[in-house]
Structure formats: C-alpha cells, structure tokens
mmCIF file of C-alpha atoms in Angstrom:
data_model
loop_
_atom_site.group_PDB
_atom_site.id
_atom_site.type_symbol
_atom_site.label_atom_id
_atom_site.label_comp_id
_atom_site.label_asym_id
_atom_site.label_seq_id
_atom_site.Cartn_x
_atom_site.Cartn_y
_atom_site.Cartn_z
ATOM 1 C CA ASN A 1 -22.791 -13.953 95.741
ATOM 2 C CA LEU A 2 -26.084 -12.115 95.264
ATOM 3 C CA PHE A 3 -26.031 -10.718 98.792
ATOM 4 C CA SER A 4 -22.298 -9.933 98.815
ATOM 5 C CA HIS A 5 -20.700 -6.706 97.581
ATOM 6 C CA MET A 6 -20.223 -8.390 94.169
ATOM 7 C CA GLY A 7 -23.991 -8.751 93.730
ATOM 8 C CA ALA A 8 -24.950 -5.066 94.089
ATOM 9 C CA LYS A 9 -25.650 -4.620 90.359
ATOM 10 C CA ALA A 10 -27.737 -7.814 90.259
ATOM 11 C CA ARG A 11 -29.708 -6.815 93.374
ATOM 12 C CA ALA A 12 -30.430 -3.425 91.804
ATOM 13 C CA TYR A 13 -31.677 -5.115 88.626
ATOM 14 C CA LEU A 14 -33.964 -7.464 90.570
ATOM 15 C CA LYS A 15 -35.283 -4.610 92.692
ATOM 16 C CA GLY A 16 -35.943 -2.625 89.514
ATOM 17 C CA ARG A 17 -38.024 -5.533 88.235
ATOM 18 C CA GLY A 18 -40.073 -5.396 91.454
ATOM 19 C CA LEU A 19 -38.657 -8.526 93.060
ATOM 20 C CA ASN A 20 -38.334 -8.560 96.825
ATOM 21 C CA GLN A 21 -36.147 -10.827 98.960
ATOM 22 C CA ASP A 22 -39.013 -13.264 99.598
ATOM 23 C CA VAL A 23 -39.380 -13.949 95.872
ATOM 24 C CA VAL A 24 -35.606 -14.152 95.407
ATOM 25 C CA ARG A 25 -35.371 -16.685 98.234
ATOM 26 C CA THR A 26 -38.402 -18.699 97.042
ATOM 27 C CA PHE A 27 -36.759 -19.237 93.656
ATOM 28 C CA GLN A 28 -33.216 -19.355 95.129
ATOM 29 C CA ILE A 29 -32.010 -16.734 92.654
ATOM 30 C CA GLY A 30 -28.298 -15.985 92.789
ATOM 31 C CA TYR A 31 -25.517 -14.162 91.025
ATOM 32 C CA ALA A 32 -22.463 -15.414 89.138
ATOM 33 C CA PRO A 33 -19.699 -12.805 89.382
ATOM 34 C CA ASN A 34 -17.878 -11.438 86.374
ATOM 35 C CA SER A 35 -15.004 -13.891 86.729
ATOM 36 C CA TRP A 36 -13.646 -16.626 84.518
ATOM 37 C CA HIS A 37 -12.739 -18.882 87.450
ATOM 38 C CA ALA A 38 -14.725 -17.953 90.601
ATOM 39 C CA LEU A 39 -17.030 -20.981 90.461
ATOM 40 C CA GLN A 40 -14.159 -23.230 89.447
ATOM 41 C CA LYS A 41 -12.099 -22.154 92.482
ATOM 42 C CA TYR A 42 -15.097 -22.591 94.766
ATOM 43 C CA LEU A 43 -15.803 -26.104 93.474
ATOM 44 C CA VAL A 44 -12.159 -27.154 93.878
ATOM 45 C CA THR A 45 -12.147 -25.983 97.515
ATOM 46 C CA ARG A 46 -15.195 -28.226 98.023
ATOM 47 C CA GLY A 47 -13.418 -31.238 96.524
ATOM 48 C CA ILE A 48 -15.360 -31.288 93.253
ATOM 49 C CA GLU A 49 -13.231 -32.281 90.282
ATOM 50 C CA ILE A 50 -13.141 -30.045 87.207
ATOM 51 C CA ASP A 51 -14.160 -32.967 84.943
ATOM 52 C CA VAL A 52 -17.311 -33.505 87.012
ATOM 53 C CA ALA A 53 -18.182 -29.787 86.799
ATOM 54 C CA LEU A 54 -17.614 -29.901 83.031
ATOM 55 C CA LYS A 55 -19.932 -32.912 82.661
ATOM 56 C CA ALA A 56 -22.556 -31.168 84.800
ATOM 57 C CA GLY A 57 -22.476 -28.172 82.448
ATOM 58 C CA LEU A 58 -21.269 -25.768 85.129
ATOM 59 C CA LEU A 59 -18.000 -25.047 83.350
ATOM 60 C CA GLY A 60 -17.061 -24.659 79.707
ATOM 61 C CA ARG A 61 -13.832 -25.632 77.996
ATOM 62 C CA GLY A 62 -11.914 -23.325 75.687
ATOM 63 C CA ARG A 63 -8.489 -23.051 74.111
ATOM 64 C CA ARG A 64 -6.985 -21.973 77.435
ATOM 65 C CA GLY A 65 -8.716 -24.577 79.583
ATOM 66 C CA SER A 66 -11.906 -24.627 81.605
ATOM 67 C CA PHE A 67 -13.867 -21.514 82.551
ATOM 68 C CA ASP A 68 -17.030 -20.505 84.413
ATOM 69 C CA TRP A 69 -19.924 -20.863 81.981
ATOM 70 C CA LEU A 70 -22.151 -18.276 83.653
ATOM 71 C CA ARG A 71 -20.372 -14.957 84.288
ATOM 72 C CA ASP A 72 -21.885 -11.649 85.407
ATOM 73 C CA ARG A 73 -25.349 -13.141 85.286
ATOM 74 C CA ILE A 74 -28.333 -13.443 87.541
ATOM 75 C CA VAL A 75 -28.598 -17.182 88.119
ATOM 76 C CA PHE A 76 -31.858 -19.113 88.249
ATOM 77 C CA PRO A 77 -31.543 -22.671 89.596
ATOM 78 C CA ILE A 78 -33.648 -25.112 87.608
ATOM 79 C CA ILE A 79 -35.185 -27.352 90.242
ATOM 80 C CA ASP A 80 -36.980 -30.570 89.373
ATOM 81 C CA VAL A 81 -40.272 -31.705 90.942
ATOM 82 C CA TYR A 82 -38.335 -33.554 93.642
ATOM 83 C CA GLY A 83 -36.563 -30.393 94.786
ATOM 84 C CA ARG A 84 -33.187 -31.215 93.226
ATOM 85 C CA VAL A 85 -31.183 -28.562 91.378
ATOM 86 C CA VAL A 86 -30.562 -30.087 87.945
ATOM 87 C CA GLY A 87 -29.306 -27.069 86.002
ATOM 88 C CA PHE A 88 -29.007 -23.313 85.910
ATOM 89 C CA GLY A 89 -30.098 -20.467 83.715
ATOM 90 C CA GLY A 90 -28.332 -17.148 83.703
ATOM 91 C CA ARG A 91 -29.508 -13.711 82.590
ATOM 92 C CA LEU A 92 -26.844 -11.339 81.303
ATOM 93 C CA LEU A 93 -26.799 -8.073 83.211
ATOM 94 C CA GLU A 94 -24.996 -5.987 80.596
ATOM 95 C CA GLY A 95 -22.612 -6.260 77.694
ATOM 96 C CA ASP A 96 -22.486 -8.546 74.698
ATOM 97 C CA GLY A 97 -23.560 -12.140 74.541
ATOM 98 C CA PRO A 98 -26.765 -14.112 74.678
ATOM 99 C CA LYS A 99 -29.331 -12.548 77.012
ATOM 100 C CA TYR A 100 -29.975 -15.980 78.574
ATOM 101 C CA LEU A 101 -27.756 -19.034 78.877
ATOM 102 C CA ASN A 102 -28.519 -22.440 80.349
ATOM 103 C CA THR A 103 -26.036 -24.927 81.654
ATOM 104 C CA SER A 104 -25.325 -27.412 78.902
ATOM 105 C CA GLU A 105 -27.176 -30.682 78.543
ATOM 106 C CA SER A 106 -25.847 -33.310 80.930
ATOM 107 C CA PRO A 107 -26.872 -36.602 82.533
ATOM 108 C CA LEU A 108 -28.690 -34.455 85.135
ATOM 109 C CA PHE A 109 -30.167 -31.763 82.925
ATOM 110 C CA SER A 110 -32.099 -31.842 79.711
ATOM 111 C CA LYS A 111 -33.860 -28.577 78.877
ATOM 112 C CA GLY A 112 -36.703 -30.384 77.124
ATOM 113 C CA THR A 113 -37.639 -32.459 80.179
ATOM 114 C CA GLN A 114 -37.815 -29.690 82.804
ATOM 115 C CA LEU A 115 -40.154 -26.812 83.563
ATOM 116 C CA TYR A 116 -38.843 -23.831 85.451
ATOM 117 C CA GLY A 117 -40.919 -23.070 88.529
ATOM 118 C CA LEU A 118 -42.828 -26.348 88.686
ATOM 119 C CA ASN A 119 -41.292 -27.048 92.094
ATOM 120 C CA VAL A 120 -43.060 -23.889 93.351
ATOM 121 C CA ALA A 121 -46.244 -24.106 91.249
ATOM 122 C CA LYS A 122 -47.034 -27.724 92.172
ATOM 123 C CA GLU A 123 -47.607 -26.682 95.799
ATOM 124 C CA SER A 124 -50.733 -24.744 94.820
ATOM 125 C CA LEU A 125 -51.927 -26.900 91.928
ATOM 126 C CA THR A 126 -54.927 -29.098 92.507
ATOM 127 C CA ARG A 127 -56.461 -31.438 89.965
ATOM 128 C CA GLY A 128 -58.342 -29.298 87.484
ATOM 129 C CA SER A 129 -56.682 -26.024 88.438
ATOM 130 C CA ARG A 130 -55.272 -23.810 85.713
ATOM 131 C CA LEU A 131 -51.560 -23.535 84.955
ATOM 132 C CA VAL A 132 -49.987 -20.714 82.940
ATOM 133 C CA LEU A 133 -47.116 -21.669 80.630
ATOM 134 C CA VAL A 134 -44.634 -18.904 79.820
ATOM 135 C CA GLU A 135 -41.234 -18.730 78.103
ATOM 136 C CA GLY A 136 -38.727 -17.680 80.695
ATOM 137 C CA TYR A 137 -37.472 -17.403 84.225
ATOM 138 C CA MET A 138 -38.333 -13.740 84.728
ATOM 139 C CA ASP A 139 -41.861 -14.350 83.406
ATOM 140 C CA VAL A 140 -42.423 -16.957 86.130
ATOM 141 C CA VAL A 141 -40.798 -14.947 88.889
ATOM 142 C CA CYS A 142 -42.567 -11.676 88.054
ATOM 143 C CA LEU A 143 -45.980 -13.337 87.823
ATOM 144 C CA TYR A 144 -45.333 -15.076 91.138
ATOM 145 C CA ARG A 145 -44.456 -11.699 92.644
ATOM 146 C CA HIS A 146 -47.891 -10.453 91.575
ATOM 147 C CA GLY A 147 -49.774 -13.357 93.135
ATOM 148 C CA PHE A 148 -49.807 -15.947 90.347
ATOM 149 C CA SER A 149 -48.226 -19.068 91.805
ATOM 150 C CA GLN A 150 -49.404 -21.540 89.172
ATOM 151 C CA VAL A 151 -46.901 -20.532 86.490
ATOM 152 C CA VAL A 152 -44.106 -22.497 84.816
ATOM 153 C CA ALA A 153 -41.689 -21.797 81.978
ATOM 154 C CA SER A 154 -40.742 -24.130 79.181
ATOM 155 C CA LEU A 155 -37.156 -22.792 79.202
ATOM 156 C CA GLY A 156 -37.585 -21.051 75.851
ATOM 157 C CA THR A 157 -40.078 -21.344 73.042
ATOM 158 C CA ALA A 158 -39.496 -25.045 72.407
ATOM 159 C CA PHE A 159 -42.206 -27.022 74.207
ATOM 160 C CA THR A 160 -41.722 -30.787 74.230
ATOM 161 C CA ARG A 161 -43.883 -33.858 74.717
ATOM 162 C CA GLN A 162 -41.941 -34.628 77.909
ATOM 163 C CA GLN A 163 -42.849 -31.210 79.305
ATOM 164 C CA ALA A 164 -46.494 -31.762 78.353
ATOM 165 C CA ARG A 165 -46.485 -35.112 80.166
ATOM 166 C CA LEU A 166 -44.955 -33.464 83.209
ATOM 167 C CA ILE A 167 -47.696 -30.821 83.282
ATOM 168 C CA ARG A 168 -50.404 -33.469 82.822
ATOM 169 C CA ARG A 169 -49.350 -35.039 86.124
ATOM 170 C CA TYR A 170 -50.779 -31.933 87.786
ATOM 171 C CA THR A 171 -53.440 -30.468 85.489
ATOM 172 C CA THR A 172 -54.912 -30.510 81.991
ATOM 173 C CA ASP A 173 -56.022 -26.856 82.041
ATOM 174 C CA VAL A 174 -53.122 -24.845 80.600
ATOM 175 C CA VAL A 175 -52.980 -21.308 79.273
ATOM 176 C CA VAL A 176 -50.063 -20.635 76.948
ATOM 177 C CA ALA A 177 -48.773 -17.085 77.474
ATOM 178 C CA TYR A 178 -45.641 -16.906 75.376
ATOM 179 C CA ASP A 179 -44.147 -13.584 74.317
ATOM 180 C CA ALA A 180 -45.909 -11.595 71.608
ATOM 181 C CA ASP A 181 -42.864 -11.698 69.298
ATOM 182 C CA ALA A 182 -42.822 -13.882 66.189
ATOM 183 C CA ALA A 183 -40.972 -16.759 67.884
ATOM 184 C CA GLY A 184 -43.372 -16.797 70.835
ATOM 185 C CA GLN A 185 -46.473 -16.643 68.672
ATOM 186 C CA SER A 186 -45.187 -19.403 66.401
ATOM 187 C CA ALA A 187 -44.370 -21.604 69.393
ATOM 188 C CA ALA A 188 -47.786 -20.960 70.943
ATOM 189 C CA MET A 189 -49.467 -22.173 67.757
#
C-alpha cells in the first residue's frame, strides 16, 4: 500500500525523514491504510483464516469482531536472522493512540527475542566489529540512511538476555545509544 494512492501521506512522512526508496526497500517498509478491515479482507482472499491471523497478532478482536491491528501506520516488518518476517511494528502517522504498536506476542513473535534490523546489520558485521544498539525502528533506518549499517533496535527500552545472546553471536563490542529521555537513560544503565 505504501506505493499506492493510499500511501501518499506515509511516503511524504518518510521523505521528510530523509528516507529514499532504496532504504525503504532494504527494510521492506510498508503502509497499513486507515481501515478496520483492509488486511482482513486481503488475508481472506489469500485463503488465510481469521483465527490464524488473530493468533499471529495481525488482527485484534473487539466487541464487534476482529479488526486490523495496525491502521494508518507506517509498517516495519520485524525480520529474524533467517530472513523470515516474524512480526510487525507500526508508527502512527497522526491522531490519537500509541505512537508505536507491535503485533502481539505469538508463537512466531516475541518482542524480547528479536532485534529490529539484525537481518541487515549482520551482513556487514565481522567478529570484533562494533554494533550500535538503539530503541526503535526509525533510529535504525535513519542511521542506515546515513551510512551506519551495523545498527539494531531492541524494540523499545526493554533489553533482554535473549537479545544479548543474539548480539553475542555476531560481536561483543556494543554501543548503547538509547534516547536521552528518562526511560532511555534508565534502560541504558
């Protein structure tokens, strides 16, 4: 949807953040339209059952049934080290609601076991090279845009032992560059 007429606002936002099409394609960034059922309809036409999409965290369930979890958001696929999409994060473009949402925890996705951007960063990591650990998707993508390919995000300020073990497979030299707000500074400590 990012490159359709529906994605114009999202493309403008990404362009305003200095992201070109190469970066967008490298990280497979997309757009979830402002619709309660667009993804649901798409999945059904592909033969994917609603219950499966609910278990995968792609849809939510409310009083009136299932609905698209990510709406009117720039969508960042969370890709594991094997190149498999295991979850999604979405950045709100405007309006009320959490600035960022992730797909819910599922058998495929656990926020505490993944690092956003590791699928890209691992290509340039060599034993002993330095890795920068940041908080979020846009941090990774913007640094990549400016020539820093060895950057990953912990998907928020919570950094887990599983994420540390994952990093250690590639390097032991890590710079923590969390946000300068209180939550980021506390997490860095």
